[in-house]
Short mmCIF file of C-alpha atoms in Angstrom, two decimals:
data_model
loop_
_atom_site.label_atom_id
_atom_site.label_comp_id
_atom_site.label_asym_id
_atom_site.label_seq_id
_atom_site.Cartn_x
_atom_site.Cartn_y
_atom_site.Cartn_z
CA MET A 1 -0.07 0.07 -0.10
CA LEU A 2 3.00 2.55 0.89
CA GLY A 3 4.31 1.70 -2.81
CA ARG A 4 0.82 2.17 -4.55
CA ALA A 5 0.58 5.60 -2.72
CA LEU A 6 3.85 7.21 -3.79
CA THR A 7 2.96 6.20 -7.37
CA SER A 8 -0.76 5.56 -7.98
CA VAL A 9 -0.82 9.72 -9.42
CA LEU A 10 2.11 8.85 -11.80
CA TRP A 11 0.35 6.09 -13.20
CA GLY A 12 -3.00 7.80 -13.59
CA ILE A 13 -1.08 10.64 -15.47
CA ILE A 14 0.42 7.60 -17.83
CA ALA A 15 -3.27 6.51 -18.29
CA ASP A 16 -4.16 9.97 -19.36
CA ARG A 17 -1.51 10.69 -21.97
CA TYR A 18 -0.80 7.01 -23.20
CA GLY A 19 -4.18 5.24 -22.46
CA ARG A 20 -5.47 2.35 -20.17
CA LYS A 21 -4.46 -0.44 -21.75
CA PRO A 22 -0.88 -0.02 -21.16
CA VAL A 23 -1.04 0.55 -17.76
CA ILE A 24 -3.58 -2.49 -16.84
CA ILE A 25 -1.09 -4.58 -19.11
CA MET A 26 1.99 -3.23 -16.91
CA GLY A 27 0.08 -3.77 -13.61
CA THR A 28 -0.68 -7.26 -14.34
CA ILE A 29 2.66 -8.49 -15.23
CA THR A 30 3.77 -7.30 -12.36
CA VAL A 31 1.60 -9.21 -10.38
CA VAL A 32 2.83 -12.04 -12.03
CA VAL A 33 6.60 -11.52 -11.11
CA PHE A 34 6.54 -9.80 -7.85
CA ASN A 35 3.69 -12.21 -6.64
CA THR A 36 5.95 -15.07 -7.34
CA LEU A 37 8.73 -13.45 -5.87
CA PHE A 38 7.07 -12.68 -2.70
CA GLY A 39 6.14 -16.75 -2.08
CA LEU A 40 9.69 -17.27 -3.03
CA SER A 41 10.88 -15.04 0.05
CA VAL A 42 13.68 -16.52 2.38
CA ASN A 43 13.66 -13.85 4.92
CA PHE A 44 11.34 -10.88 6.01
CA TRP A 45 13.21 -8.13 4.15
CA MET A 46 12.73 -9.60 1.00
CA ALA A 47 9.01 -10.30 1.26
CA VAL A 48 8.72 -6.65 2.30
CA ILE A 49 10.34 -5.35 -0.69
CA THR A 50 8.79 -7.43 -3.00
CA ARG A 51 5.39 -6.16 -1.83
CA PHE A 52 6.63 -2.53 -2.05
CA LEU A 53 7.89 -3.22 -5.78
CA LEU A 54 4.31 -5.00 -6.23
CA GLY A 55 2.45 -2.16 -5.15
CA SER A 56 4.55 0.95 -6.49
CA LEU A 57 4.92 -0.86 -9.95
CA ASN A 58 0.89 -1.82 -10.25
CA GLY A 59 -0.90 1.00 -11.44
CA LEU A 60 -4.13 -1.08 -12.14
CA LEU A 61 -6.95 -0.09 -10.18
CA GLY A 62 -7.22 3.67 -10.85
CA PRO A 63 -7.01 3.12 -14.77
CA ILE A 64 -9.54 0.30 -14.61
CA LYS A 65 -12.28 2.36 -12.61
CA ALA A 66 -11.63 5.06 -15.54
CA TYR A 67 -12.10 2.00 -18.18
CA ALA A 68 -15.04 1.03 -16.64
CA VAL A 69 -16.86 4.42 -16.62
CA GLU A 70 -15.66 4.88 -20.43
CA ILE A 71 -16.64 1.58 -21.85
CA PHE A 72 -20.52 2.28 -20.66
CA ARG A 73 -22.57 4.85 -21.38
CA GLU A 74 -23.73 7.01 -18.53
CA GLU A 75 -27.10 5.00 -17.50
CA HIS A 76 -24.91 1.89 -17.27
CA GLN A 77 -21.97 3.00 -15.90
CA ALA A 78 -23.11 2.17 -12.30
CA LEU A 79 -23.07 -1.50 -13.99
CA GLY A 80 -19.45 -0.76 -14.55
CA LEU A 81 -18.50 0.50 -11.58
CA SER A 82 -19.93 -1.98 -9.61
CA THR A 83 -18.07 -4.71 -11.44
CA VAL A 84 -14.91 -3.14 -10.15
CA SER A 85 -15.53 -2.47 -6.93
CA THR A 86 -17.31 -6.38 -6.71
CA SER A 87 -14.15 -7.68 -8.44
CA TRP A 88 -12.22 -5.93 -5.45
CA GLY A 89 -14.21 -6.93 -3.08
CA ILE A 90 -13.82 -10.79 -4.40
CA GLY A 91 -10.23 -10.62 -4.32
CA LEU A 92 -10.31 -9.59 -0.75
CA ILE A 93 -12.22 -12.41 0.18
CA ILE A 94 -11.09 -14.86 -1.86
CA GLY A 95 -7.52 -14.23 -1.57
CA PRO A 96 -7.42 -15.18 2.15
CA ALA A 97 -9.80 -17.69 1.46
CA LEU A 98 -7.05 -19.41 -1.23
CA GLY A 99 -4.37 -18.76 1.51
CA GLY A 100 -6.46 -20.69 3.93
CA PHE A 101 -6.92 -23.72 1.69
CA LEU A 102 -3.14 -23.72 -0.20
CA ALA A 103 -1.02 -22.37 2.55
CA GLN A 104 1.64 -24.90 3.77
CA PRO A 105 0.39 -27.77 1.82
CA ALA A 106 3.30 -30.01 3.01
CA GLU A 107 1.52 -30.12 6.28
CA LYS A 108 -2.42 -30.05 5.15
CA TYR A 109 -1.67 -32.77 2.10
CA PRO A 110 1.30 -34.67 2.94
CA ASN A 111 0.23 -37.42 0.19
CA ILE A 112 0.76 -34.84 -2.55
CA PHE A 113 3.74 -32.46 -1.35
CA SER A 114 6.12 -33.67 0.13
CA LYS A 115 8.25 -32.12 3.00
CA ASP A 116 11.74 -31.85 0.76
CA SER A 117 9.78 -30.27 -1.98
CA LEU A 118 9.77 -26.58 -3.26
CA PHE A 119 6.37 -26.24 -1.49
CA GLY A 120 7.55 -27.69 1.64
CA ARG A 121 10.66 -25.04 1.96
CA PHE A 122 8.41 -22.49 0.81
CA PRO A 123 5.14 -23.24 2.97
CA TYR A 124 3.43 -19.99 1.36
CA PHE A 125 4.75 -20.44 -2.31
CA LEU A 126 1.75 -22.18 -3.57
CA PRO A 127 -1.21 -19.53 -3.06
CA CYS A 128 1.19 -17.01 -4.56
CA LEU A 129 2.27 -19.26 -7.67
CA ALA A 130 -1.68 -20.02 -7.96
CA THR A 131 -2.43 -16.19 -8.08
CA SER A 132 0.41 -15.59 -10.28
CA LEU A 133 -0.81 -17.91 -12.68
CA PHE A 134 -4.27 -16.34 -12.69
CA ALA A 135 -2.72 -13.01 -13.37
CA LEU A 136 -0.82 -14.64 -16.14
CA GLY A 137 -4.03 -15.42 -18.17
CA VAL A 138 -5.66 -12.29 -17.42
CA THR A 139 -2.66 -10.43 -19.06
CA ILE A 140 -2.82 -12.74 -22.12
CA ALA A 141 -6.52 -12.01 -22.17
CA THR A 142 -5.64 -8.34 -21.63
CA PHE A 143 -4.14 -7.69 -25.13
CA TRP A 144 -7.42 -8.10 -26.71
CA LEU A 145 -9.04 -5.33 -24.66
CA PRO A 146 -10.25 -2.23 -26.57
CA GLU A 147 -8.65 1.32 -25.76
CA THR A 148 -11.11 3.54 -24.24
CA LEU A 149 -9.02 6.96 -24.36
CA HIS A 150 -8.92 8.06 -27.84
CA LYS A 151 -6.53 10.76 -29.00
CA HIS A 152 -7.79 12.50 -32.19
CA ASN A 153 -5.53 15.22 -32.36
CA ASP A 154 -2.51 13.71 -34.32
CA ASN A 155 -4.81 11.93 -36.70
CA ASP A 156 -6.97 15.09 -37.37
CA ARG A 157 -3.65 16.81 -38.28
CA SER A 158 -2.31 13.99 -40.61
CA SER A 159 -5.66 13.73 -42.25
CA ASP A 160 -5.55 17.31 -42.79
CA ASP A 161 -1.71 17.92 -44.54
CA SER A 162 -3.04 18.32 -47.61
CA TYR A 163 -5.19 21.14 -47.02
CA ASP A 164 -2.32 22.69 -44.84
CA ALA A 165 -0.56 23.11 -48.08
CA LEU A 166 -3.28 25.38 -49.60
CA GLU A 167 -3.62 27.43 -46.00
CA ALA A 168 -2.27 30.90 -45.41
CA ALA A 169 0.33 31.79 -43.15
CA PRO A 170 -2.00 33.74 -40.88
CA HIS A 171 -4.47 30.68 -40.53
CA GLU A 172 -1.79 28.76 -39.60
CA SER A 173 -0.78 31.00 -36.88
CA SER A 174 -4.31 31.47 -35.29
CA SER A 175 -4.71 27.77 -35.31
CA LYS A 176 -1.35 27.50 -33.41
CA GLU A 177 -2.71 30.19 -31.09
CA ILE A 178 -5.72 27.60 -30.72
CA THR A 179 -3.66 24.83 -29.75
CA GLU A 180 -1.52 26.59 -27.46
CA GLU A 181 -5.23 27.61 -25.69
CA ASP A 182 -6.51 23.96 -25.67
CA GLU A 183 -3.12 23.10 -23.87
CA GLY A 184 -2.93 25.69 -21.12
CA ARG A 185 -7.04 25.15 -20.61
CA GLU A 186 -5.79 21.05 -20.11
CA SER A 187 -3.00 22.05 -17.97
CA THR A 188 -5.07 24.28 -16.08
CA SER A 189 -7.91 21.45 -15.68
CA LYS A 190 -4.99 18.92 -14.24
CA GLN A 191 -3.89 21.76 -11.73
CA SER A 192 -7.17 22.06 -10.43
CA LEU A 193 -8.21 18.49 -9.85
CA LEU A 194 -6.80 18.76 -6.19
CA LYS A 195 -9.45 22.08 -6.11
CA ASN A 196 -11.97 20.15 -7.51
CA TRP A 197 -14.23 19.65 -4.13
CA PRO A 198 -16.79 17.09 -5.51
CA LEU A 199 -13.94 14.72 -6.41
CA MET A 200 -11.70 15.33 -3.02
CA SER A 201 -14.53 14.96 -0.63
CA SER A 202 -15.93 11.89 -2.20
CA ILE A 203 -11.97 10.57 -2.05
CA ILE A 204 -12.10 11.43 1.83
CA VAL A 205 -15.19 9.75 2.55
CA TYR A 206 -13.53 6.62 0.39
CA CYS A 207 -10.80 6.86 2.39
CA VAL A 208 -12.46 6.56 5.80
CA PHE A 209 -14.47 3.64 4.69
CA SER A 210 -11.59 1.91 3.04
CA LEU A 211 -9.74 2.43 6.51
CA HIS A 212 -12.94 0.58 7.78
CA ASP A 213 -12.86 -2.16 5.21
CA MET A 214 -9.30 -3.12 5.68
CA ALA A 215 -9.35 -3.05 9.45
CA TYR A 216 -12.45 -4.97 9.49
CA THR A 217 -10.79 -7.52 7.19
CA GLU A 218 -7.99 -8.18 9.66
CA ILE A 219 -9.95 -8.36 12.74
CA PHE A 220 -12.45 -11.14 11.04
CA SER A 221 -9.75 -13.46 10.42
CA LEU A 222 -8.18 -12.76 13.87
CA TRP A 223 -11.58 -12.99 15.55
CA ALA A 224 -12.62 -16.04 13.98
CA VAL A 225 -9.72 -18.33 14.55
CA SER A 226 -9.05 -16.80 18.20
CA PRO A 227 -10.17 -19.46 21.11
CA ARG A 228 -13.74 -19.30 22.38
CA LYS A 229 -12.18 -18.13 26.24
CA PHE A 230 -11.24 -14.79 24.42
CA GLY A 231 -14.69 -14.19 22.49
CA GLY A 232 -13.03 -15.69 19.50
CA LEU A 233 -14.68 -18.77 17.38
CA SER A 234 -11.79 -21.26 17.71
CA TYR A 235 -12.21 -21.87 13.82
CA SER A 236 -9.42 -23.44 11.50
CA THR A 237 -8.11 -21.33 8.74
CA GLU A 238 -10.05 -23.77 6.23
CA ASP A 239 -13.16 -22.73 8.11
CA VAL A 240 -12.73 -19.24 7.43
CA GLY A 241 -11.46 -19.75 3.80
CA GLU A 242 -14.95 -21.54 3.58
CA VAL A 243 -16.76 -18.51 4.90
CA LEU A 244 -15.13 -15.77 2.80
CA ALA A 245 -15.69 -17.92 -0.14
CA VAL A 246 -19.37 -18.07 0.28
CA SER A 247 -19.31 -14.33 0.95
CA GLY A 248 -17.47 -13.84 -2.34
CA PHE A 249 -19.77 -15.78 -4.45
CA SER A 250 -23.06 -13.93 -2.56
CA LEU A 251 -21.34 -10.47 -3.22
CA LEU A 252 -20.95 -11.04 -6.93
CA VAL A 253 -24.29 -12.02 -7.60
CA PHE A 254 -25.56 -8.88 -5.78
CA GLN A 255 -23.37 -6.56 -7.31
CA LEU A 256 -24.00 -7.45 -10.97
CA SER A 257 -27.95 -8.08 -10.40
CA VAL A 258 -29.07 -5.98 -7.67
CA TYR A 259 -26.94 -3.10 -6.98
CA PRO A 260 -27.45 -1.29 -10.25
CA ILE A 261 -30.91 -1.19 -10.12
CA VAL A 262 -31.19 0.05 -7.00
CA GLU A 263 -28.49 2.68 -7.71
CA ARG A 264 -30.54 3.73 -10.36
CA ILE A 265 -33.56 4.41 -8.44
CA LEU A 266 -31.66 5.65 -4.97
CA GLY A 267 -28.69 7.16 -6.34
CA PRO A 268 -24.89 6.34 -5.23
CA VAL A 269 -24.96 8.57 -2.17
CA LEU A 270 -28.22 7.39 -0.49
CA VAL A 271 -27.21 3.57 -1.19
CA SER A 272 -23.84 4.40 0.30
CA ARG A 273 -25.95 5.85 3.49
CA ILE A 274 -28.31 2.99 3.78
CA ALA A 275 -25.30 0.43 3.87
CA SER A 276 -23.44 2.50 6.41
CA VAL A 277 -26.47 2.18 8.65
CA LEU A 278 -27.22 -1.07 8.36
CA THR A 279 -23.88 -2.16 8.93
CA ILE A 280 -23.30 -0.53 12.66
CA PRO A 281 -25.77 -3.19 14.30
CA LEU A 282 -24.64 -5.95 12.34
CA LEU A 283 -21.34 -5.62 13.31
CA GLN A 284 -22.12 -5.17 17.03
CA SER A 285 -23.85 -8.16 17.05
CA TYR A 286 -20.66 -10.08 16.07
CA SER A 287 -19.42 -10.75 19.64
CA TYR A 288 -23.09 -12.28 20.33
CA ILE A 289 -22.54 -14.45 17.52
CA ALA A 290 -19.72 -16.04 18.82
CA LEU A 291 -21.98 -17.53 21.42
CA LEU A 292 -23.51 -19.63 19.07
CA SER A 293 -22.34 -23.30 18.02
CA GLY A 294 -22.76 -25.69 15.65
CA PHE A 295 -24.81 -25.55 12.57
CA THR A 296 -26.44 -22.20 13.98
CA LEU A 297 -23.27 -20.67 14.54
CA SER A 298 -22.04 -21.54 10.71
CA LEU A 299 -25.75 -20.50 9.33
CA VAL A 300 -25.68 -17.13 11.33
CA LEU A 301 -22.21 -16.36 10.60
CA ASN A 302 -22.10 -16.56 7.20
CA CYS A 303 -25.33 -14.68 6.81
CA ALA A 304 -23.64 -11.90 8.23
CA SER A 305 -20.42 -12.25 6.72
CA ILE A 306 -22.49 -12.13 3.22
CA MET A 307 -24.28 -8.71 4.48
CA LYS A 308 -21.14 -6.83 5.78
CA ASN A 309 -19.49 -7.31 2.49
CA VAL A 310 -22.41 -6.52 0.30
CA PHE A 311 -22.96 -3.39 2.25
CA SER A 312 -19.34 -2.23 2.18
CA VAL A 313 -18.86 -3.01 -1.76
CA SER A 314 -22.12 -0.74 -2.19
CA ILE A 315 -20.69 1.93 -0.35
CA ILE A 316 -17.17 1.70 -2.19
CA THR A 317 -19.32 1.22 -5.98
CA GLY A 318 -21.06 4.67 -5.09
CA LEU A 319 -17.83 6.72 -3.86
CA PHE A 320 -16.38 4.97 -7.16
CA ILE A 321 -19.49 6.50 -8.88
CA LEU A 322 -19.41 10.12 -7.39
CA GLN A 323 -15.35 10.46 -8.34
CA ASN A 324 -15.55 9.43 -12.15
CA ARG A 325 -18.79 11.99 -12.60
CA ALA A 326 -16.93 14.80 -10.90
CA VAL A 327 -14.09 14.63 -13.79
CA ASP A 328 -13.83 14.91 -17.28
CA GLN A 329 -12.49 11.82 -19.24
CA HIS A 330 -8.84 13.25 -19.94
CA GLN A 331 -8.61 13.96 -16.20
CA ARG A 332 -9.96 10.45 -15.08
CA GLY A 333 -7.04 8.57 -14.89
CA ALA A 334 -4.96 11.60 -12.86
CA ALA A 335 -8.10 11.55 -10.35
CA ASN A 336 -8.47 7.69 -9.95
CA GLY A 337 -4.15 7.81 -9.02
CA ILE A 338 -5.28 10.66 -6.18
CA ALA A 339 -7.86 8.70 -5.01
CA MET A 340 -5.39 5.62 -5.07
CA THR A 341 -2.81 7.58 -3.39
CA ALA A 342 -4.87 8.51 -0.70
CA MET A 343 -6.60 5.04 -0.22
CA SER A 344 -3.64 3.34 -0.06
CA LEU A 345 -2.39 5.37 2.78
CA PHE A 346 -5.78 4.67 4.77
CA LYS A 347 -5.55 0.83 4.01
CA ALA A 348 -1.67 0.62 5.08
CA ALA A 349 -3.12 1.78 8.13
CA GLY A 350 -5.80 -0.56 8.15
CA PRO A 351 -4.52 -3.98 9.34
CA ALA A 352 -1.96 -2.72 11.49
CA GLY A 353 -4.69 -0.92 13.16
CA GLY A 354 -7.09 -3.66 13.15
CA GLY A 355 -4.32 -5.93 14.48
CA ALA A 356 -3.28 -3.62 17.51
CA LEU A 357 -7.27 -3.24 18.38
CA PHE A 358 -7.84 -6.62 18.69
CA SER A 359 -4.93 -7.26 20.70
CA TRP A 360 -5.70 -4.96 23.11
CA ALA A 361 -9.15 -5.55 23.43
CA GLU A 362 -7.97 -9.18 24.05
CA LYS A 363 -6.70 -8.06 27.39
CA ARG A 364 -9.72 -6.59 28.59
CA GLN A 365 -12.14 -9.39 28.87
CA ASP A 366 -13.24 -8.71 32.16
CA ALA A 367 -13.72 -4.98 31.46
CA ALA A 368 -17.02 -3.36 33.16
CA PHE A 369 -17.63 -1.53 29.42
CA LEU A 370 -17.82 -3.00 26.51
CA PRO A 371 -15.24 -6.39 27.11
CA GLY A 372 -13.03 -8.14 24.69
CA THR A 373 -14.46 -8.12 21.11
CA GLN A 374 -17.40 -6.03 21.81
CA MET A 375 -14.76 -2.63 22.12
CA VAL A 376 -13.30 -4.04 18.83
CA PHE A 377 -16.62 -4.06 16.86
CA PHE A 378 -17.48 -0.62 18.52
CA ILE A 379 -14.57 1.42 17.55
CA LEU A 380 -14.98 -0.31 14.31
CA ASN A 381 -18.56 1.39 14.20
CA ILE A 382 -17.23 4.64 15.33
CA VAL A 383 -15.22 4.91 11.87
CA GLU A 384 -18.44 3.66 9.87
CA ALA A 385 -20.33 6.30 11.75
CA VAL A 386 -17.64 8.92 11.11
CA GLY A 387 -17.97 7.99 7.26
CA MET A 388 -21.73 8.01 7.41
CA LEU A 389 -21.85 11.56 8.76
CA MET A 390 -19.61 12.87 6.04
CA THR A 391 -22.11 11.69 2.94
CA PHE A 392 -23.93 14.62 4.33
CA LYS A 393 -23.67 18.42 2.96
CA PRO A 394 -21.78 20.43 3.25
CA PHE A 395 -18.99 18.12 3.39
CA LEU A 396 -19.97 15.86 0.49
CA ALA A 397 -20.28 17.57 -2.92
CA GLN A 398 -21.68 16.47 -5.82
CA HIS A 399 -20.86 16.97 -9.40
CA ARG A 400 -23.54 18.73 -11.20
CA GLN A 401 -23.35 18.27 -15.49
#
């Protein structure tokens, strides 16, 4: 996330100048190379460096959001952006699930993987390899994507060469002035991105919810595998993987079928508000879910996890829509780069903050006020409530077309 924060704006500017497709291809190639190297890390610093390079050389998500807006007509842009946020959400769900199933294969599947094999020496290489092979397939498929950023200036100039020979010098000088004026306007508009309050306000709200989501993702797995005496579920990594996989599939169905219709009726802001309000009582019920057991626990936990992830991705999708409607096409790459930079800083803090919060709460099991995990989910709800309040005027401004 730190590497991504340092380079996302640069990748956005490159996407605005040279097109979305080259940046997307570069991003998927980066996943193939550095994710594989991460799985082969022989020490802590190799792991840190490969993750940093993976983030800094991968400017994928910003151009992907711009692409999703540009490839659809305006009335279908919610579907396009909901596909992006769903993919992102499913990645955050399926990724840990894949890790739960495939990590340490020599211990889990000794009949297939021996301890002397490559997968025995590098117990976390298999899930990284699976992800890299998937990214390789995506890279190959991406070569057939059509480009959505069309620059016509060069084509128009070359097609008009025969006419230029017949034109007088005064006309040439006036056309140069027009070109310089256009370039000046474009330069000014790029500089004004940080002064575009509809864009910047939606990015700030997006950062708050991103911090909440990353902290929740970290806390959910820790809570599920922690012992019952500490308010956890005593789940194995495979059990957690199953819950996350079910949530991911349900998320895909909801976002591609229900969300575009709801967004068209209520609008992205109202959908985000409703989802954030419903998240608060849902999260506070998690500490009581731990009192259940057997099939009842499994059923209730899966339903709660599905609802939580549906609400989260609905909020993020609504903010994606606001961000991309706040700028013109030639600014979308840079605008999404700014959003990625800010979001990455918040998401970098999310797992560390969530882990520290969970560790602190584990030590206060006998506290009189919100003991144990109740305090964890209460603080998560405070962040959620702050994000919800920020969706109202005068803080959140919407671009008027």
